[in-house]
Coordinates of C-alpha atoms and ligand atoms in Angstrom, one line a residue:
X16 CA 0.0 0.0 0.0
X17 CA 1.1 3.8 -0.7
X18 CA 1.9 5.4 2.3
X19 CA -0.5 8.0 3.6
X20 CA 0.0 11.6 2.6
X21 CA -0.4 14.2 4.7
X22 CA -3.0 15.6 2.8
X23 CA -6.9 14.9 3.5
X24 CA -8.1 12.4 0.7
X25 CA -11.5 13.4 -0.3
X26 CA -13.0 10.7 -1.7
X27 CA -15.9 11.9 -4.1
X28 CA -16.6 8.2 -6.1
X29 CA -19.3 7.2 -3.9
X30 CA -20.7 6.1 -6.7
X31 CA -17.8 3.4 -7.5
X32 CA -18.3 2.2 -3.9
X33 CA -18.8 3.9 -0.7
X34 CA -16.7 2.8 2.7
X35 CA -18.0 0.5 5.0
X36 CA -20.2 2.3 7.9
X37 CA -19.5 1.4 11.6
X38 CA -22.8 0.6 12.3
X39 CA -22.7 -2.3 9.4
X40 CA -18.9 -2.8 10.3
X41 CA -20.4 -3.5 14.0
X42 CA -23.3 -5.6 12.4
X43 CA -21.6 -8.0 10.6
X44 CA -18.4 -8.8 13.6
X45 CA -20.8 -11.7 15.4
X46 CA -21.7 -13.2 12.0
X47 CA -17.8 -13.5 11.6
X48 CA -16.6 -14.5 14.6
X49 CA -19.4 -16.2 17.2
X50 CA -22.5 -16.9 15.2
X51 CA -21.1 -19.1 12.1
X52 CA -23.5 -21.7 11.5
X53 CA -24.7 -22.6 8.6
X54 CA -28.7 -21.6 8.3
X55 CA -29.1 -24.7 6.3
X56 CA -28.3 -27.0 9.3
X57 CA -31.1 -28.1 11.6
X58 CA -28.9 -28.0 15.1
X59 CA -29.3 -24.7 17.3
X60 CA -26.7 -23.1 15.8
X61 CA -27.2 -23.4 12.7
X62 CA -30.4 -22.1 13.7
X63 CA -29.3 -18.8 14.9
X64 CA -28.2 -18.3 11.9
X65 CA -30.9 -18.9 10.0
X66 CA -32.7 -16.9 12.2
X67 CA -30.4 -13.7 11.5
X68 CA -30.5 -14.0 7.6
X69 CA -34.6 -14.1 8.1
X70 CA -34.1 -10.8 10.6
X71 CA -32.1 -9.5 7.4
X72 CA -34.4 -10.3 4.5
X73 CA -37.4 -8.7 6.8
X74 CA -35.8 -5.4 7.5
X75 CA -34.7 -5.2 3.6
X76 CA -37.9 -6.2 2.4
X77 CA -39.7 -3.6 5.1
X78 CA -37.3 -0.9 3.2
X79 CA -38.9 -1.7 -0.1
X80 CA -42.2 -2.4 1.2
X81 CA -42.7 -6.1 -0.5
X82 CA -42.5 -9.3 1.5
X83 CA -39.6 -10.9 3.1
X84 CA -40.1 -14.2 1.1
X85 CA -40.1 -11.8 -2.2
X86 CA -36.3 -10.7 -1.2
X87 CA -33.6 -13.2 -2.9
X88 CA -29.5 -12.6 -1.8
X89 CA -27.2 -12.5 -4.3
X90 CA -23.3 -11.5 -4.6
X91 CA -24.1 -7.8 -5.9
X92 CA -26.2 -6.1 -8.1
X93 CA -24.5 -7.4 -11.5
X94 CA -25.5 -10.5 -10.3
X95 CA -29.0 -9.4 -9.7
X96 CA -29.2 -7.5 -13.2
X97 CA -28.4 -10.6 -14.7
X98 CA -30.7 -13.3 -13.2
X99 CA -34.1 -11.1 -13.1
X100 CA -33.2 -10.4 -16.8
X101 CA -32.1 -13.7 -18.2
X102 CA -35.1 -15.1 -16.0
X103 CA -37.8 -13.1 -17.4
X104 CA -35.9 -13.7 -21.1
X105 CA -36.9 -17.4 -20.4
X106 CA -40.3 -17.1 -19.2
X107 CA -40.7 -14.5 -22.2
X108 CA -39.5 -17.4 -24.5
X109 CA -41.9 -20.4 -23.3
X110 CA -44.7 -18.0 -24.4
X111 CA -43.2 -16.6 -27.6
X112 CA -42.2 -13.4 -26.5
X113 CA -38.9 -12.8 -27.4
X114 CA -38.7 -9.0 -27.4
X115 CA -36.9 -6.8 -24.5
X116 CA -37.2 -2.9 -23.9
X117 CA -34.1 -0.9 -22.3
X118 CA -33.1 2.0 -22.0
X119 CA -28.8 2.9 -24.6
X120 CA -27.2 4.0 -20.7
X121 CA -27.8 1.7 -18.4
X122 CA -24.8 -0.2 -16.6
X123 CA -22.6 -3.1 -18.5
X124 CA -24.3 -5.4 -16.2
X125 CA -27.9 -5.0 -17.9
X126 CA -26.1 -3.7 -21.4
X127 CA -24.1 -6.8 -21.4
X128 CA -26.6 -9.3 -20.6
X129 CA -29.0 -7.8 -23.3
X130 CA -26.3 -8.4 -25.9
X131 CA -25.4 -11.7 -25.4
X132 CA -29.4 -12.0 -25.4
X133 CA -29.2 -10.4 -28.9
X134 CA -27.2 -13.4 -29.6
X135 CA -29.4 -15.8 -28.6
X136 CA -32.2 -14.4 -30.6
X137 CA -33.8 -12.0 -28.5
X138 CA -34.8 -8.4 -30.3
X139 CA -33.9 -5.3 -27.5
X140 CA -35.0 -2.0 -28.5
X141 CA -33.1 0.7 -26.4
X142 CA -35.2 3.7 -26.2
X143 CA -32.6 6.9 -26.6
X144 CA -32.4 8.7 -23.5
X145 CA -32.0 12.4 -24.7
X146 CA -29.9 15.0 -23.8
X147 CA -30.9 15.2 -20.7
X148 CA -30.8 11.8 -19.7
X149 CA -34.0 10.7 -18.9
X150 CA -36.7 8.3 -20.3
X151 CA -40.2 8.6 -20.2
X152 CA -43.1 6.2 -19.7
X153 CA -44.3 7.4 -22.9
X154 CA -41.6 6.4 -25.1
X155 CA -41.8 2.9 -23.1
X156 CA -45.6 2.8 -24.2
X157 CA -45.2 3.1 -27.2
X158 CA -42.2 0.8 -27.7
X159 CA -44.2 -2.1 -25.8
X160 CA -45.6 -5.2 -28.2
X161 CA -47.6 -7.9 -28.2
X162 CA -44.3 -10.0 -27.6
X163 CA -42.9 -7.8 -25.3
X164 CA -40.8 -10.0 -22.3
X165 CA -39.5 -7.4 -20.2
X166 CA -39.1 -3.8 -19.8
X167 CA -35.9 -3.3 -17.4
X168 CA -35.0 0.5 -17.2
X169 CA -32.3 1.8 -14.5
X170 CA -33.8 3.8 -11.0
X171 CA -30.8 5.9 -11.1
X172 CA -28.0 6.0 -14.1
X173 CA -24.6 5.5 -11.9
X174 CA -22.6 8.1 -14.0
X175 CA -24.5 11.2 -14.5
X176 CA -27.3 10.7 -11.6
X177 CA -30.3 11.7 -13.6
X178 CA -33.1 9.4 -12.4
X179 CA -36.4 8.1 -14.1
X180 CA -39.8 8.0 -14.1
X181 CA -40.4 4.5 -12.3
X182 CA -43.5 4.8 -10.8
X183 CA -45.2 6.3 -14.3
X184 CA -42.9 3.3 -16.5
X185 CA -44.6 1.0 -13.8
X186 CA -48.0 2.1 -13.8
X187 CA -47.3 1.5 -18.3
X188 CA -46.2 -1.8 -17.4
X189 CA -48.9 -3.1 -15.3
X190 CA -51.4 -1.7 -17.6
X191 CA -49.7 -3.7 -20.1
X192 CA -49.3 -6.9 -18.6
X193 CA -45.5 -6.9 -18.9
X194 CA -42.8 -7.1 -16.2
X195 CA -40.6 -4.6 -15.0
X196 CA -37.2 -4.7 -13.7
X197 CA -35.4 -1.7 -12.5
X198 CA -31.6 -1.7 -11.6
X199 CA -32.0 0.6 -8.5
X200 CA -28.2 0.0 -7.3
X201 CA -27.7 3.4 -7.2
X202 CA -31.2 4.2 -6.1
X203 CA -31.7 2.2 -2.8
X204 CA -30.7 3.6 0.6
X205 CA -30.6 7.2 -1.4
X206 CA -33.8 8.2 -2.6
X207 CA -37.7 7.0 -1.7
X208 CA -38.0 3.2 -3.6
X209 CA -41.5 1.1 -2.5
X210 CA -41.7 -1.3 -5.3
X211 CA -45.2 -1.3 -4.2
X212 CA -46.9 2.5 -5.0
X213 CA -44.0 2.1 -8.1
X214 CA -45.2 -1.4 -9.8
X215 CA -42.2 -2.7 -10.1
X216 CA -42.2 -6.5 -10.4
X217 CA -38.4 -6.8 -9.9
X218 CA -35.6 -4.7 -8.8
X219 CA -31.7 -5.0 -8.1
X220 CA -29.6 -3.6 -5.3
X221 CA -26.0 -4.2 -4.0
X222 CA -25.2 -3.2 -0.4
X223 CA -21.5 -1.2 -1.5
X224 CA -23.6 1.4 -3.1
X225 CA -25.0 2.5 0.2
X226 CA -22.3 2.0 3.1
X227 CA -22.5 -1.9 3.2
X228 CA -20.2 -4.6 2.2
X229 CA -19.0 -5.6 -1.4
X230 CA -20.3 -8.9 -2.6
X231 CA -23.7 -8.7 -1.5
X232 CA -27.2 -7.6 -2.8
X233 CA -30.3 -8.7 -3.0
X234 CA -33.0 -9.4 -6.0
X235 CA -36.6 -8.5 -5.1
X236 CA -39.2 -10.4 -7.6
X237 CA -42.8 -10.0 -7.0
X238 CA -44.4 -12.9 -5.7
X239 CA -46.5 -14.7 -8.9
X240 CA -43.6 -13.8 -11.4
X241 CA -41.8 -16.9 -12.1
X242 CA -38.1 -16.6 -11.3
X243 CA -35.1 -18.9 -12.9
X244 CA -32.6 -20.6 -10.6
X245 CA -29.6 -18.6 -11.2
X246 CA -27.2 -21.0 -9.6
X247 CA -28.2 -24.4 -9.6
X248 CA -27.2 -26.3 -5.8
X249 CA -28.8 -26.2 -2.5
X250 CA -32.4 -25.3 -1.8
X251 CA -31.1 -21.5 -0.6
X252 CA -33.0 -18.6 -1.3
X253 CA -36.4 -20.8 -1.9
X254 CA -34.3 -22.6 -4.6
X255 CA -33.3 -20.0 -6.9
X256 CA -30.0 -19.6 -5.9
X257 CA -27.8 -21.9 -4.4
X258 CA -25.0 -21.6 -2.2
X259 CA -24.3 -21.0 1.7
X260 CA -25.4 -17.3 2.1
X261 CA -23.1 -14.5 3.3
X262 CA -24.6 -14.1 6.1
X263 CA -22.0 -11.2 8.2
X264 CA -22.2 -9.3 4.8
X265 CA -25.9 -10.0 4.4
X266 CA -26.6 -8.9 7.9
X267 CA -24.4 -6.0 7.4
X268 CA -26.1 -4.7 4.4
X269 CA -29.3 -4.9 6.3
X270 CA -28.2 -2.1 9.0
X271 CA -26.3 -0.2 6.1
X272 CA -29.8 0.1 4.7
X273 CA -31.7 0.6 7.4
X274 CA -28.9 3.2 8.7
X275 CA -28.8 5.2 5.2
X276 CA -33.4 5.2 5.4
X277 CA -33.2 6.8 8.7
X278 CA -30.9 9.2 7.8
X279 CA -32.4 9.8 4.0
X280 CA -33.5 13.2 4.2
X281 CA -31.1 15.0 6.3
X282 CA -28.1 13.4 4.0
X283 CA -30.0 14.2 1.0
X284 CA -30.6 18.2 1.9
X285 CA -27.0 18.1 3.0
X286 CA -26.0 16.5 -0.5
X287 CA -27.6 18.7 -2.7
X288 CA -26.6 21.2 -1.2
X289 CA -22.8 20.7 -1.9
X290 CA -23.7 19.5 -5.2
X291 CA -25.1 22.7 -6.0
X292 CA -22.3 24.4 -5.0
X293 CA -20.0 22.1 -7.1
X294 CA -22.7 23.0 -10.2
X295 CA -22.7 26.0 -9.9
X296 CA -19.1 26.7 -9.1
X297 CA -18.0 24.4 -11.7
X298 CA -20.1 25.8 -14.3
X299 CA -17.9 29.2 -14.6
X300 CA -15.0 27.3 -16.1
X301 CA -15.4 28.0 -19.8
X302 CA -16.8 25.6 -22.2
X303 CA -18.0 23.1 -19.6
X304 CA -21.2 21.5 -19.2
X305 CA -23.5 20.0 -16.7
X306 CA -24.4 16.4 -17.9
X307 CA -27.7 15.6 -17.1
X308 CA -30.9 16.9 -16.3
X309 CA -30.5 20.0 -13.5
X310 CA -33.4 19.1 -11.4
X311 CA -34.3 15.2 -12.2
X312 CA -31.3 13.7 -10.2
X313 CA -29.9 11.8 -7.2
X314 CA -28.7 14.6 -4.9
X315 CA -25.2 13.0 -4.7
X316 CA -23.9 12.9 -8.0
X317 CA -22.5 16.1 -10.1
X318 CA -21.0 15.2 -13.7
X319 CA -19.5 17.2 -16.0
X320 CA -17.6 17.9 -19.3
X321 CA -14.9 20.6 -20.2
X322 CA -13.7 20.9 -23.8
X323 CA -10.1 20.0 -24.9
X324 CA -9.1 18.0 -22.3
X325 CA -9.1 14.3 -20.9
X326 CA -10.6 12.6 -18.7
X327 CA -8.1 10.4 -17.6
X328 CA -5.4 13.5 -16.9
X329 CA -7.7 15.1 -14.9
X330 CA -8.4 12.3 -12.9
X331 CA -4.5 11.7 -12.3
X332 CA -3.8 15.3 -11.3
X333 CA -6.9 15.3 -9.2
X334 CA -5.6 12.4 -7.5
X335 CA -2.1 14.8 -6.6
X336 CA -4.6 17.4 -5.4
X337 CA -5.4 14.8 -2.8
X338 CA -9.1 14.6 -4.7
X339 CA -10.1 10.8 -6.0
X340 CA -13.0 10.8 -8.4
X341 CA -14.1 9.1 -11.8
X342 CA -14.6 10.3 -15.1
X343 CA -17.6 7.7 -14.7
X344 CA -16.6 5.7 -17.9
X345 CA -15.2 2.9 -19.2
X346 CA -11.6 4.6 -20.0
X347 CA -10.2 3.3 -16.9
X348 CA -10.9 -0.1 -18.1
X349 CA -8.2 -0.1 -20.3
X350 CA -10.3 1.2 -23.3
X351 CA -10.0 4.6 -24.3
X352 CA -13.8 4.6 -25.7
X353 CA -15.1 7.5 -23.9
X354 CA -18.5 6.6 -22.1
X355 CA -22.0 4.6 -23.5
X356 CA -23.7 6.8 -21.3
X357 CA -22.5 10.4 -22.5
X358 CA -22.8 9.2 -26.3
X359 CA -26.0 8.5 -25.5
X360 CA -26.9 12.0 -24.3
X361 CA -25.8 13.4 -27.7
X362 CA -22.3 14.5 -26.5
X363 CA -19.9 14.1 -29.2
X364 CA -16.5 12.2 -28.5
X365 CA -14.2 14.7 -28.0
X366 CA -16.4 16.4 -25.1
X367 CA -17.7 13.0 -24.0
X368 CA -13.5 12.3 -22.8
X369 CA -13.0 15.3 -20.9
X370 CA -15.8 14.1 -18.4
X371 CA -15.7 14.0 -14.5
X372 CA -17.7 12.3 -12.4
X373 CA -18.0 13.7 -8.4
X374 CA -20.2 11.3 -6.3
X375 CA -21.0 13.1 -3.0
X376 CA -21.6 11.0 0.3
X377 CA -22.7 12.4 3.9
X378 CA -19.1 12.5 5.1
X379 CA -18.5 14.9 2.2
X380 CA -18.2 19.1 3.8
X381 CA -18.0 22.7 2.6
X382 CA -14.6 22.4 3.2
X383 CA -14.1 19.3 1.3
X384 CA -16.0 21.2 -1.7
X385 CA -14.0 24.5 -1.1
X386 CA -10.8 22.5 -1.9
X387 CA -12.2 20.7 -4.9
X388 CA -13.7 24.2 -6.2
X389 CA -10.3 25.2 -6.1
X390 CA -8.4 22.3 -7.8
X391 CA -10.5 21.7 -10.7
X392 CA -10.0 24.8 -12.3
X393 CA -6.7 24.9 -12.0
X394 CA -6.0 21.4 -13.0
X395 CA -8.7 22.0 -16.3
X396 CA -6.3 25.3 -16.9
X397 CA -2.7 23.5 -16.5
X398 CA -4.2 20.5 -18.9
X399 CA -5.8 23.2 -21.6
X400 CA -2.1 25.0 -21.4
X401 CA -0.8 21.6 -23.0
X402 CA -3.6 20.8 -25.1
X403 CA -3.2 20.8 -29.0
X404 CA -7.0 20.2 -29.3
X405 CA -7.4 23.2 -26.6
X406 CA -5.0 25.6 -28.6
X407 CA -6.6 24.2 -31.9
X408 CA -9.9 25.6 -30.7
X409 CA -8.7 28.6 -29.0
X410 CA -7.2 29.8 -32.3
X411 CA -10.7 29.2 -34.2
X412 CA -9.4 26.4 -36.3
X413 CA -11.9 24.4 -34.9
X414 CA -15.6 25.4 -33.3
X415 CA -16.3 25.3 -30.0
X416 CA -18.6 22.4 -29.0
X417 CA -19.8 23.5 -26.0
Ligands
PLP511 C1 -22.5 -0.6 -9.0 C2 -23.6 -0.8 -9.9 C3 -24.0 -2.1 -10.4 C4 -23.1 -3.3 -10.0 O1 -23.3 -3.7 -8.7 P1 -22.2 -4.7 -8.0 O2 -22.7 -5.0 -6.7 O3 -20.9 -3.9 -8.0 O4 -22.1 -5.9 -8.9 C5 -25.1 -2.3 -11.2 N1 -25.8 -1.2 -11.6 C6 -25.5 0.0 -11.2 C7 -26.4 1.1 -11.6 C8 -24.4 0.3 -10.4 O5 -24.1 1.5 -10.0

């Protein structure tokens, strides 16, 4: 490991993963040390065990408003994007209905899944998301058909923050008869979700999103929707997914969720608060942009574009500035593709790179956002100085984009 600076890291990629609360930390200790039965076994303490996963899956399910027996664990959200889609994919097929509805941004664990899908001889329309990044239960109307299998459209997008309209796409879903999976992993513990009032038949969560552990999440399906073993085994999670379950992380997602609902609100006002600051701030550096609808967003999540730069530098001179964020794309994959999700806003490539990507949490201050205030500009300046692209435009050889 690097040894510590003396500088305050401010972490603002909350929306990579956020650090493990105390509470959950505190939560899961027992489940590692003292309580390690298995909740498959039928002596006492195998028992105990089982009876702490139940405890769990009630106080998740009480956060969503469905039934504990409708909550199924699972090693993350990717996991959980994957099995409510490929399971409704099959159901769709026994009855001929072989079409899928999506939105061009949601996260490579839905994208991916579709394509392979695609390959398999599935047809997916994905309904363009605009410039400001948001869908509407219109468009999903009018996209549905008679062989419609599933419409699975993201609570949150992880990159830019903009959020949809669930509770309308449900309410068109219902009407229609066809199920609807949301991938809420950046949703849950952050805004209101009640799959409930929303009609949402499934929905996909992941407990690092929201002060839990990595590894675990947790698939709701409504009860009467036929759902695919994922992983065939033991009879865990009423059959659907086999495996001895996590139970310290499990448990430990369970108070991270049920410590991030109690303090919903207050966090949220404190969030948006910052992230206005950071908008509005950030918006006087010339030729930069707010990606993203202004209003229709998670309060924690502030991305941005400025012209004639990349990404990628000003990540790494952020990082020197004691600052870690994302530029919320793929580029640090390896691939210098700049992101699905700003193409599919409209952005053109060359102002698509030269994104960042601050995700906010409740540990974030004024103070914290003073200093980032400060460093951004500078560090957009020092890369324009070096920039051909930057000089190219500067000079008028090429038009400003934005
Ligand atoms: C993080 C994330 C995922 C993946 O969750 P994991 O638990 O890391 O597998 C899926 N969808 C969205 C929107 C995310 O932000």
């Amino acid at each position: 490991m690097k040894a510590a600076s003396e500088k305050k890291t401010i972490y603002v990629d909350n929306a990579a993963t956020t650090a493990m609360s105390e509470r959950a930390i505190k939560a899961a200790t027992p489940y590692l040390r003292e309580v390690y039965g298995n909740p498959s076994s039928l002596h006492s303490v195998g028992q105990i065990a089982k009876e702490a996963l139940e405890d769990a899956r009630a106080r998740i399910a009480k956060r969503l408003n469905c039934e504990p027996r409708e909550i199924y664990f699972t090693s993350g959200g990717s996991e959980a994007d994957n099995q409510a889609i490929r399971s409704a994919a099959e159901t769709g097929a026994k009855r001929g209905k072989k079409h899928i509805i999506s939105t061009a941004f949601e996260h490579h664990a839905v994208l991916h899944t579709l394509k392979k899908l695609e390959g398999e001889g599935f047809e997916v329309t994905y309904l363009p998301v605009g410039p400001l990044g948001v869908v509407t239960a219109e468009q999903v109307a009018s996209a549905i058909r008679e062989d419609t299998a599933l419409v699975t459209v993201m609570f949150a997008n992880n990159e830019i923050g903009t959020v949809q309209p669930i509770a309308e796409i449900g309410e068109v879903c219902r009407a229609k008869k066809v199920p609807f999976h949301t991938d809420a992993v950046q949703a849950v513990g952050h805004v209101p979700v009640d799959v409930k009032a929303m009609n949402i038949d499934m929905l996909s969560l992941s407990g690092h999103k929201f002060h839990g552990p990595k590894g675990v999440g947790a698939l709701y399906c409504r009860r009467g929707l036929p759902l695919a073993t994922f992983i065939e085994g033991g009879a865990q999670e009423r059959g659907r997914r086999g495996g001895t379950e996590n139970l310290p992380w499990i448990v430990a997602m369970a108070e991270a969720l049920d410590e991030s609902c109690e303090a919903m609100q207050k966090t949220a006002e404190k969030e948006k608060k910052l992230c206005d600051r950071l908008i509005e701030g950030l918006s006087k550096i010339p030729h930069s942009k707010l990606n993203g609808d202004r209003v229709k967003r998670l309060p924690s999540i502030v991305n941005m574009c400025f012209e004639g730069i990349e990404g990628e530098g000003l990540l790494l001179l952020l990082d020197d500035e004691g600052v870690c964020a994302s530029s919320g794309s793929a580029c640090t994959s390896g691939s210098l593709d700049p992101s699905h999700v700003l193409l599919a806003l409209g952005l053109p490539h060359e102002v698509a790179h030269g994104s960042l990507r601050l995700s906010l949490s409740e540990a974030t201050t004024d103070k914290d956002v003073d200093v980032i205030l400060a460093a951004v500009p500078k560090v957009v300046a020092r890369l324009r100085d070096m920039s051909p692209v930057w000089e190219a435009l500067e000079k008028g050889e090429k038009p400003h984009l934005i």
